[in-house]
Amino acid sequence: MKTAKLNKRDGWYRYCRPYLEQLNPRDDLDLDSYVRDMVTRAKGFKVNTFVMMADDGGRPLYPSALAPINTHIHGQDLLGMIEQECRKKGLRFGLGFLGVHCNSYAAATHQDWAMLDENGKVYPFYRWHLVCPNSPYGKHYVDLIGEALARYPVDYLYTEGNYFRPQGCRCACCKQKFKNAFGKDIDKATTAELHAFLNDSIEALQTSIKATADRVSPETVVVGASYHDWLKFIDPARLAAHTDMVAKENQWGTEGPDSLHMAGLGMLRLKALTGK
């Protein structure tokens, strides 16, 4: 299915202007006009890279062997349609994946993948809950990325939502992984050990993403998102070691209504911390 020629060695992504879009989950979508209007709108913002979230609620926007296709796209390959329209409009094509949150399919079908708090209760996230990257979900998530990269010529791979609680997770996988690493139960962990476990867990997931992308589609630019309010817990340089580019995610407005000046300073700070 791949046709476009990719090349990241010229460093084009250092000055790219990406536009991030996600599915409008309506049953009455006319996919041809939906795709055409969406890509045209992005082109009107003077961007050069169109990035589409590859699933909605954990259900891919293409026929997948790993998860059920999203019902709103009527069994069609929406990502393939978008990729072709991007090439017609002279835009690079990107895919986005949302990590451990917003995956209602995984949350509903695999309770054993849930991220658990200190009381053994699922860690809530809106209507559902976070899933744990140390559980089998981590492999499922990376396998989905690899499947999509094998299907399409993806210039830009954006991954966000690689969360891990600073207080740790009490699922069976995390309990065993922590004990193997530190020689004791996670309930007896020090604050420093919990922070180390957080960094180890996030880095392991990002390492797997990068290794998969480099194997399946080596010219795809891998972008990992960092989160401003977790910088006191994580080492962003460890994340950046397994990306080509680092993004600063603040779409929830948790930092308040930043001016462009303050947003720019935040980006410069992240660049200084990561070297990317």
PDB file of N, CA and C in Angstrom, residues 52-123:
ATOM      1  N   MET A  52      -3.351  12.688  11.637  1.00  0.00           N
ATOM      2  CA  MET A  52      -4.664  12.155  12.001  1.00  0.00           C
ATOM      3  C   MET A  52      -4.515  11.131  13.109  1.00  0.00           C
ATOM      4  N   MET A  53      -5.334  11.267  14.155  1.00  0.00           N
ATOM      5  CA  MET A  53      -5.357  10.240  15.185  1.00  0.00           C
ATOM      6  C   MET A  53      -5.834   8.943  14.548  1.00  0.00           C
ATOM      7  N   ALA A  54      -5.090   7.856  14.766  1.00  0.00           N
ATOM      8  CA  ALA A  54      -5.296   6.620  14.019  1.00  0.00           C
ATOM      9  C   ALA A  54      -6.481   5.795  14.508  1.00  0.00           C
ATOM     10  N   ASP A  55      -7.040   6.152  15.639  1.00  0.00           N
ATOM     11  CA  ASP A  55      -8.203   5.429  16.148  1.00  0.00           C
ATOM     12  C   ASP A  55      -9.099   6.406  16.886  1.00  0.00           C
ATOM     13  N   ASP A  56     -10.248   5.923  17.275  1.00  0.00           N
ATOM     14  CA  ASP A  56     -11.137   6.689  18.148  1.00  0.00           C
ATOM     15  C   ASP A  56     -11.663   5.716  19.188  1.00  0.00           C
ATOM     16  N   GLY A  57     -11.316   5.962  20.444  1.00  0.00           N
ATOM     17  CA  GLY A  57     -11.700   5.039  21.497  1.00  0.00           C
ATOM     18  C   GLY A  57     -11.021   3.691  21.418  1.00  0.00           C
ATOM     19  N   GLY A  58      -9.848   3.649  20.791  1.00  0.00           N
ATOM     20  CA  GLY A  58      -9.129   2.388  20.653  1.00  0.00           C
ATOM     21  C   GLY A  58      -9.563   1.542  19.489  1.00  0.00           C
ATOM     22  N   ARG A  59     -10.521   2.049  18.688  1.00  0.00           N
ATOM     23  CA  ARG A  59     -11.010   1.323  17.516  1.00  0.00           C
ATOM     24  C   ARG A  59     -10.411   1.970  16.267  1.00  0.00           C
ATOM     25  N   PRO A  60      -9.528   1.266  15.543  1.00  0.00           N
ATOM     26  CA  PRO A  60      -8.779   1.866  14.432  1.00  0.00           C
ATOM     27  C   PRO A  60      -9.676   2.381  13.316  1.00  0.00           C
ATOM     28  N   LEU A  61      -9.152   3.368  12.593  1.00  0.00           N
ATOM     29  CA  LEU A  61      -9.863   3.969  11.471  1.00  0.00           C
ATOM     30  C   LEU A  61      -9.464   3.299  10.156  1.00  0.00           C
ATOM     31  N   TYR A  62      -9.224   2.010  10.229  1.00  0.00           N
ATOM     32  CA  TYR A  62      -8.881   1.188   9.075  1.00  0.00           C
ATOM     33  C   TYR A  62      -9.143  -0.269   9.472  1.00  0.00           C
ATOM     34  N   PRO A  63      -9.250  -1.188   8.518  1.00  0.00           N
ATOM     35  CA  PRO A  63      -9.444  -2.604   8.862  1.00  0.00           C
ATOM     36  C   PRO A  63      -8.187  -3.162   9.530  1.00  0.00           C
ATOM     37  N   SER A  64      -8.269  -3.422  10.826  1.00  0.00           N
ATOM     38  CA  SER A  64      -7.121  -3.860  11.609  1.00  0.00           C
ATOM     39  C   SER A  64      -7.264  -5.325  11.997  1.00  0.00           C
ATOM     40  N   ALA A  65      -6.141  -5.997  12.118  1.00  0.00           N
ATOM     41  CA  ALA A  65      -6.137  -7.379  12.601  1.00  0.00           C
ATOM     42  C   ALA A  65      -6.060  -7.435  14.118  1.00  0.00           C
ATOM     43  N   LEU A  66      -5.911  -6.271  14.776  1.00  0.00           N
ATOM     44  CA  LEU A  66      -5.646  -6.243  16.209  1.00  0.00           C
ATOM     45  C   LEU A  66      -6.795  -5.699  17.055  1.00  0.00           C
ATOM     46  N   ALA A  67      -7.699  -4.952  16.443  1.00  0.00           N
ATOM     47  CA  ALA A  67      -8.823  -4.369  17.176  1.00  0.00           C
ATOM     48  C   ALA A  67      -9.954  -4.125  16.189  1.00  0.00           C
ATOM     49  N   PRO A  68     -11.194  -4.071  16.676  1.00  0.00           N
ATOM     50  CA  PRO A  68     -12.332  -3.867  15.755  1.00  0.00           C
ATOM     51  C   PRO A  68     -12.314  -2.481  15.126  1.00  0.00           C
ATOM     52  N   ILE A  69     -12.681  -2.421  13.863  1.00  0.00           N
ATOM     53  CA  ILE A  69     -12.707  -1.155  13.143  1.00  0.00           C
ATOM     54  C   ILE A  69     -13.773  -0.228  13.736  1.00  0.00           C
ATOM     55  N   ASN A  70     -13.524   1.049  13.696  1.00  0.00           N
ATOM     56  CA  ASN A  70     -14.482   2.020  14.207  1.00  0.00           C
ATOM     57  C   ASN A  70     -15.760   1.999  13.362  1.00  0.00           C
ATOM     58  N   THR A  71     -16.892   1.937  14.024  1.00  0.00           N
ATOM     59  CA  THR A  71     -18.158   1.781  13.298  1.00  0.00           C
ATOM     60  C   THR A  71     -18.545   3.001  12.486  1.00  0.00           C
ATOM     61  N   HIS A  72     -18.014   4.169  12.809  1.00  0.00           N
ATOM     62  CA  HIS A  72     -18.421   5.396  12.126  1.00  0.00           C
ATOM     63  C   HIS A  72     -17.857   5.520  10.715  1.00  0.00           C
ATOM     64  N   ILE A  73     -16.900   4.643  10.347  1.00  0.00           N
ATOM     65  CA  ILE A  73     -16.284   4.775   9.019  1.00  0.00           C
ATOM     66  C   ILE A  73     -16.771   3.698   8.056  1.00  0.00           C
ATOM     67  N   HIS A  74     -17.810   2.961   8.466  1.00  0.00           N
ATOM     68  CA  HIS A  74     -18.548   2.080   7.551  1.00  0.00           C
ATOM     69  C   HIS A  74     -17.657   1.045   6.875  1.00  0.00           C
ATOM     70  N   GLY A  75     -16.690   0.521   7.596  1.00  0.00           N
ATOM     71  CA  GLY A  75     -15.842  -0.539   7.067  1.00  0.00           C
ATOM     72  C   GLY A  75     -14.796  -0.097   6.072  1.00  0.00           C
ATOM     73  N   GLN A  76     -14.653   1.202   5.860  1.00  0.00           N
ATOM     74  CA  GLN A  76     -13.690   1.701   4.875  1.00  0.00           C
ATOM     75  C   GLN A  76     -12.345   2.040   5.529  1.00  0.00           C
ATOM     76  N   ASP A  77     -11.372   2.249   4.683  1.00  0.00           N
ATOM     77  CA  ASP A  77     -10.019   2.594   5.140  1.00  0.00           C
ATOM     78  C   ASP A  77      -9.890   4.122   5.171  1.00  0.00           C
ATOM     79  N   LEU A  78     -10.337   4.731   6.259  1.00  0.00           N
ATOM     80  CA  LEU A  78     -10.316   6.189   6.337  1.00  0.00           C
ATOM     81  C   LEU A  78      -8.893   6.735   6.310  1.00  0.00           C
ATOM     82  N   LEU A  79      -7.969   6.075   6.981  1.00  0.00           N
ATOM     83  CA  LEU A  79      -6.593   6.570   6.991  1.00  0.00           C
ATOM     84  C   LEU A  79      -5.989   6.550   5.585  1.00  0.00           C
ATOM     85  N   GLY A  80      -6.279   5.505   4.827  1.00  0.00           N
ATOM     86  CA  GLY A  80      -5.782   5.444   3.457  1.00  0.00           C
ATOM     87  C   GLY A  80      -6.345   6.562   2.604  1.00  0.00           C
ATOM     88  N   MET A  81      -7.615   6.889   2.806  1.00  0.00           N
ATOM     89  CA  MET A  81      -8.238   7.982   2.066  1.00  0.00           C
ATOM     90  C   MET A  81      -7.580   9.315   2.417  1.00  0.00           C
ATOM     91  N   ILE A  82      -7.296   9.514   3.713  1.00  0.00           N
ATOM     92  CA  ILE A  82      -6.665  10.766   4.148  1.00  0.00           C
ATOM     93  C   ILE A  82      -5.253  10.869   3.603  1.00  0.00           C
ATOM     94  N   GLU A  83      -4.511   9.763   3.647  1.00  0.00           N
ATOM     95  CA  GLU A  83      -3.133   9.781   3.146  1.00  0.00           C
ATOM     96  C   GLU A  83      -3.099  10.172   1.671  1.00  0.00           C
ATOM     97  N   GLN A  84      -3.990   9.611   0.878  1.00  0.00           N
ATOM     98  CA  GLN A  84      -4.022   9.930  -0.546  1.00  0.00           C
ATOM     99  C   GLN A  84      -4.404  11.392  -0.785  1.00  0.00           C
ATOM    100  N   GLU A  85      -5.358  11.896   0.001  1.00  0.00           N
ATOM    101  CA  GLU A  85      -5.763  13.292  -0.157  1.00  0.00           C
ATOM    102  C   GLU A  85      -4.641  14.241   0.251  1.00  0.00           C
ATOM    103  N   CYS A  86      -3.891  13.878   1.281  1.00  0.00           N
ATOM    104  CA  CYS A  86      -2.748  14.703   1.694  1.00  0.00           C
ATOM    105  C   CYS A  86      -1.720  14.803   0.577  1.00  0.00           C
ATOM    106  N   ARG A  87      -1.432  13.696  -0.091  1.00  0.00           N
ATOM    107  CA  ARG A  87      -0.449  13.728  -1.168  1.00  0.00           C
ATOM    108  C   ARG A  87      -0.937  14.604  -2.319  1.00  0.00           C
ATOM    109  N   LYS A  88      -2.237  14.531  -2.609  1.00  0.00           N
ATOM    110  CA  LYS A  88      -2.799  15.373  -3.678  1.00  0.00           C
ATOM    111  C   LYS A  88      -2.653  16.853  -3.344  1.00  0.00           C
ATOM    112  N   LYS A  89      -2.793  17.173  -2.057  1.00  0.00           N
ATOM    113  CA  LYS A  89      -2.747  18.570  -1.628  1.00  0.00           C
ATOM    114  C   LYS A  89      -1.326  19.030  -1.290  1.00  0.00           C
ATOM    115  N   GLY A  90      -0.346  18.161  -1.452  1.00  0.00           N
ATOM    116  CA  GLY A  90       1.037  18.531  -1.189  1.00  0.00           C
ATOM    117  C   GLY A  90       1.392  18.572   0.284  1.00  0.00           C
ATOM    118  N   LEU A  91       0.679  17.810   1.109  1.00  0.00           N
ATOM    119  CA  LEU A  91       0.951  17.763   2.542  1.00  0.00           C
ATOM    120  C   LEU A  91       1.622  16.446   2.912  1.00  0.00           C
ATOM    121  N   ARG A  92       2.483  16.504   3.895  1.00  0.00           N
ATOM    122  CA  ARG A  92       3.006  15.276   4.473  1.00  0.00           C
ATOM    123  C   ARG A  92       1.905  14.644   5.337  1.00  0.00           C
ATOM    124  N   PHE A  93       2.013  13.330   5.531  1.00  0.00           N
ATOM    125  CA  PHE A  93       0.973  12.583   6.229  1.00  0.00           C
ATOM    126  C   PHE A  93       1.522  12.044   7.540  1.00  0.00           C
ATOM    127  N   GLY A  94       0.766  12.277   8.613  1.00  0.00           N
ATOM    128  CA  GLY A  94       1.165  11.789   9.928  1.00  0.00           C
ATOM    129  C   GLY A  94       0.042  11.047  10.623  1.00  0.00           C
ATOM    130  N   LEU A  95       0.419  10.202  11.588  1.00  0.00           N
ATOM    131  CA  LEU A  95      -0.543   9.485  12.420  1.00  0.00           C
ATOM    132  C   LEU A  95      -0.270   9.776  13.887  1.00  0.00           C
ATOM    133  N   GLY A  96      -1.337   9.802  14.674  1.00  0.00           N
ATOM    134  CA  GLY A  96      -1.218  10.013  16.109  1.00  0.00           C
ATOM    135  C   GLY A  96      -1.818   8.859  16.887  1.00  0.00           C
ATOM    136  N   PHE A  97      -1.230   8.578  18.044  1.00  0.00           N
ATOM    137  CA  PHE A  97      -1.719   7.521  18.935  1.00  0.00           C
ATOM    138  C   PHE A  97      -1.767   8.066  20.354  1.00  0.00           C
ATOM    139  N   LEU A  98      -2.793   7.637  21.110  1.00  0.00           N
ATOM    140  CA  LEU A  98      -3.098   8.284  22.387  1.00  0.00           C
ATOM    141  C   LEU A  98      -2.682   7.507  23.635  1.00  0.00           C
ATOM    142  N   GLY A  99      -1.821   6.548  23.523  1.00  0.00           N
ATOM    143  CA  GLY A  99      -1.234   5.934  24.702  1.00  0.00           C
ATOM    144  C   GLY A  99      -2.223   5.269  25.631  1.00  0.00           C
ATOM    145  N   VAL A 100      -2.139   5.606  26.926  1.00  0.00           N
ATOM    146  CA  VAL A 100      -2.859   4.849  27.955  1.00  0.00           C
ATOM    147  C   VAL A 100      -4.196   5.470  28.331  1.00  0.00           C
ATOM    148  N   HIS A 101      -4.586   6.548  27.677  1.00  0.00           N
ATOM    149  CA  HIS A 101      -5.882   7.155  27.990  1.00  0.00           C
ATOM    150  C   HIS A 101      -6.757   7.181  26.737  1.00  0.00           C
ATOM    151  N   CYS A 102      -8.041   7.368  26.929  1.00  0.00           N
ATOM    152  CA  CYS A 102      -9.022   7.476  25.837  1.00  0.00           C
ATOM    153  C   CYS A 102      -9.225   6.175  25.076  1.00  0.00           C
ATOM    154  N   ASN A 103      -8.713   5.056  25.585  1.00  0.00           N
ATOM    155  CA  ASN A 103      -8.912   3.782  24.898  1.00  0.00           C
ATOM    156  C   ASN A 103     -10.061   3.044  25.575  1.00  0.00           C
ATOM    157  N   SER A 104     -11.279   3.408  25.223  1.00  0.00           N
ATOM    158  CA  SER A 104     -12.447   2.799  25.850  1.00  0.00           C
ATOM    159  C   SER A 104     -12.591   1.322  25.472  1.00  0.00           C
ATOM    160  N   TYR A 105     -12.101   0.947  24.290  1.00  0.00           N
ATOM    161  CA  TYR A 105     -12.162  -0.461  23.893  1.00  0.00           C
ATOM    162  C   TYR A 105     -11.315  -1.322  24.830  1.00  0.00           C
ATOM    163  N   ALA A 106     -10.076  -0.922  25.072  1.00  0.00           N
ATOM    164  CA  ALA A 106      -9.217  -1.691  25.974  1.00  0.00           C
ATOM    165  C   ALA A 106      -9.748  -1.661  27.398  1.00  0.00           C
ATOM    166  N   ALA A 107     -10.241  -0.503  27.831  1.00  0.00           N
ATOM    167  CA  ALA A 107     -10.754  -0.381  29.192  1.00  0.00           C
ATOM    168  C   ALA A 107     -11.955  -1.285  29.426  1.00  0.00           C
ATOM    169  N   ALA A 108     -12.790  -1.428  28.402  1.00  0.00           N
ATOM    170  CA  ALA A 108     -14.015  -2.212  28.543  1.00  0.00           C
ATOM    171  C   ALA A 108     -13.773  -3.712  28.406  1.00  0.00           C
ATOM    172  N   THR A 109     -12.795  -4.100  27.621  1.00  0.00           N
ATOM    173  CA  THR A 109     -12.610  -5.520  27.307  1.00  0.00           C
ATOM    174  C   THR A 109     -11.480  -6.189  28.081  1.00  0.00           C
ATOM    175  N   HIS A 110     -10.582  -5.389  28.676  1.00  0.00           N
ATOM    176  CA  HIS A 110      -9.443  -5.957  29.399  1.00  0.00           C
ATOM    177  C   HIS A 110      -9.279  -5.257  30.750  1.00  0.00           C
ATOM    178  N   GLN A 111     -10.104  -5.666  31.715  1.00  0.00           N
ATOM    179  CA  GLN A 111     -10.000  -5.075  33.042  1.00  0.00           C
ATOM    180  C   GLN A 111      -8.637  -5.331  33.665  1.00  0.00           C
ATOM    181  N   ASP A 112      -8.004  -6.442  33.272  1.00  0.00           N
ATOM    182  CA  ASP A 112      -6.692  -6.775  33.826  1.00  0.00           C
ATOM    183  C   ASP A 112      -5.596  -5.861  33.302  1.00  0.00           C
ATOM    184  N   TRP A 113      -5.912  -4.997  32.320  1.00  0.00           N
ATOM    185  CA  TRP A 113      -4.931  -4.027  31.829  1.00  0.00           C
ATOM    186  C   TRP A 113      -5.039  -2.689  32.547  1.00  0.00           C
ATOM    187  N   ALA A 114      -5.974  -2.536  33.447  1.00  0.00           N
ATOM    188  CA  ALA A 114      -6.229  -1.251  34.082  1.00  0.00           C
ATOM    189  C   ALA A 114      -5.079  -0.813  34.977  1.00  0.00           C
ATOM    190  N   MET A 115      -4.853   0.504  35.036  1.00  0.00           N
ATOM    191  CA  MET A 115      -3.917   1.074  35.983  1.00  0.00           C
ATOM    192  C   MET A 115      -4.633   1.216  37.324  1.00  0.00           C
ATOM    193  N   LEU A 116      -4.030   0.701  38.389  1.00  0.00           N
ATOM    194  CA  LEU A 116      -4.675   0.657  39.692  1.00  0.00           C
ATOM    195  C   LEU A 116      -3.984   1.589  40.682  1.00  0.00           C
ATOM    196  N   ASP A 117      -4.784   2.194  41.566  1.00  0.00           N
ATOM    197  CA  ASP A 117      -4.230   3.072  42.587  1.00  0.00           C
ATOM    198  C   ASP A 117      -3.801   2.265  43.817  1.00  0.00           C
ATOM    199  N   GLU A 118      -3.444   2.980  44.887  1.00  0.00           N
ATOM    200  CA  GLU A 118      -2.918   2.325  46.078  1.00  0.00           C
ATOM    201  C   GLU A 118      -3.933   1.412  46.758  1.00  0.00           C
ATOM    202  N   ASN A 119      -5.212   1.619  46.470  1.00  0.00           N
ATOM    203  CA  ASN A 119      -6.261   0.786  47.056  1.00  0.00           C
ATOM    204  C   ASN A 119      -6.728  -0.316  46.107  1.00  0.00           C
ATOM    205  N   GLY A 120      -6.025  -0.475  45.001  1.00  0.00           N
ATOM    206  CA  GLY A 120      -6.396  -1.503  44.047  1.00  0.00           C
ATOM    207  C   GLY A 120      -7.580  -1.149  43.177  1.00  0.00           C
ATOM    208  N   LYS A 121      -7.962   0.144  43.159  1.00  0.00           N
ATOM    209  CA  LYS A 121      -9.076   0.603  42.347  1.00  0.00           C
ATOM    210  C   LYS A 121      -8.557   1.165  41.024  1.00  0.00           C
ATOM    211  N   VAL A 122      -9.365   1.040  39.956  1.00  0.00           N
ATOM    212  CA  VAL A 122      -8.941   1.574  38.669  1.00  0.00           C
ATOM    213  C   VAL A 122      -8.744   3.084  38.767  1.00  0.00           C
ATOM    214  N   TYR A 123      -7.731   3.571  38.067  1.00  0.00           N
ATOM    215  CA  TYR A 123      -7.427   4.996  38.090  1.00  0.00           C
ATOM    216  C   TYR A 123      -8.284   5.682  37.034  1.00  0.00           C
TER     217      TYR A 123
END
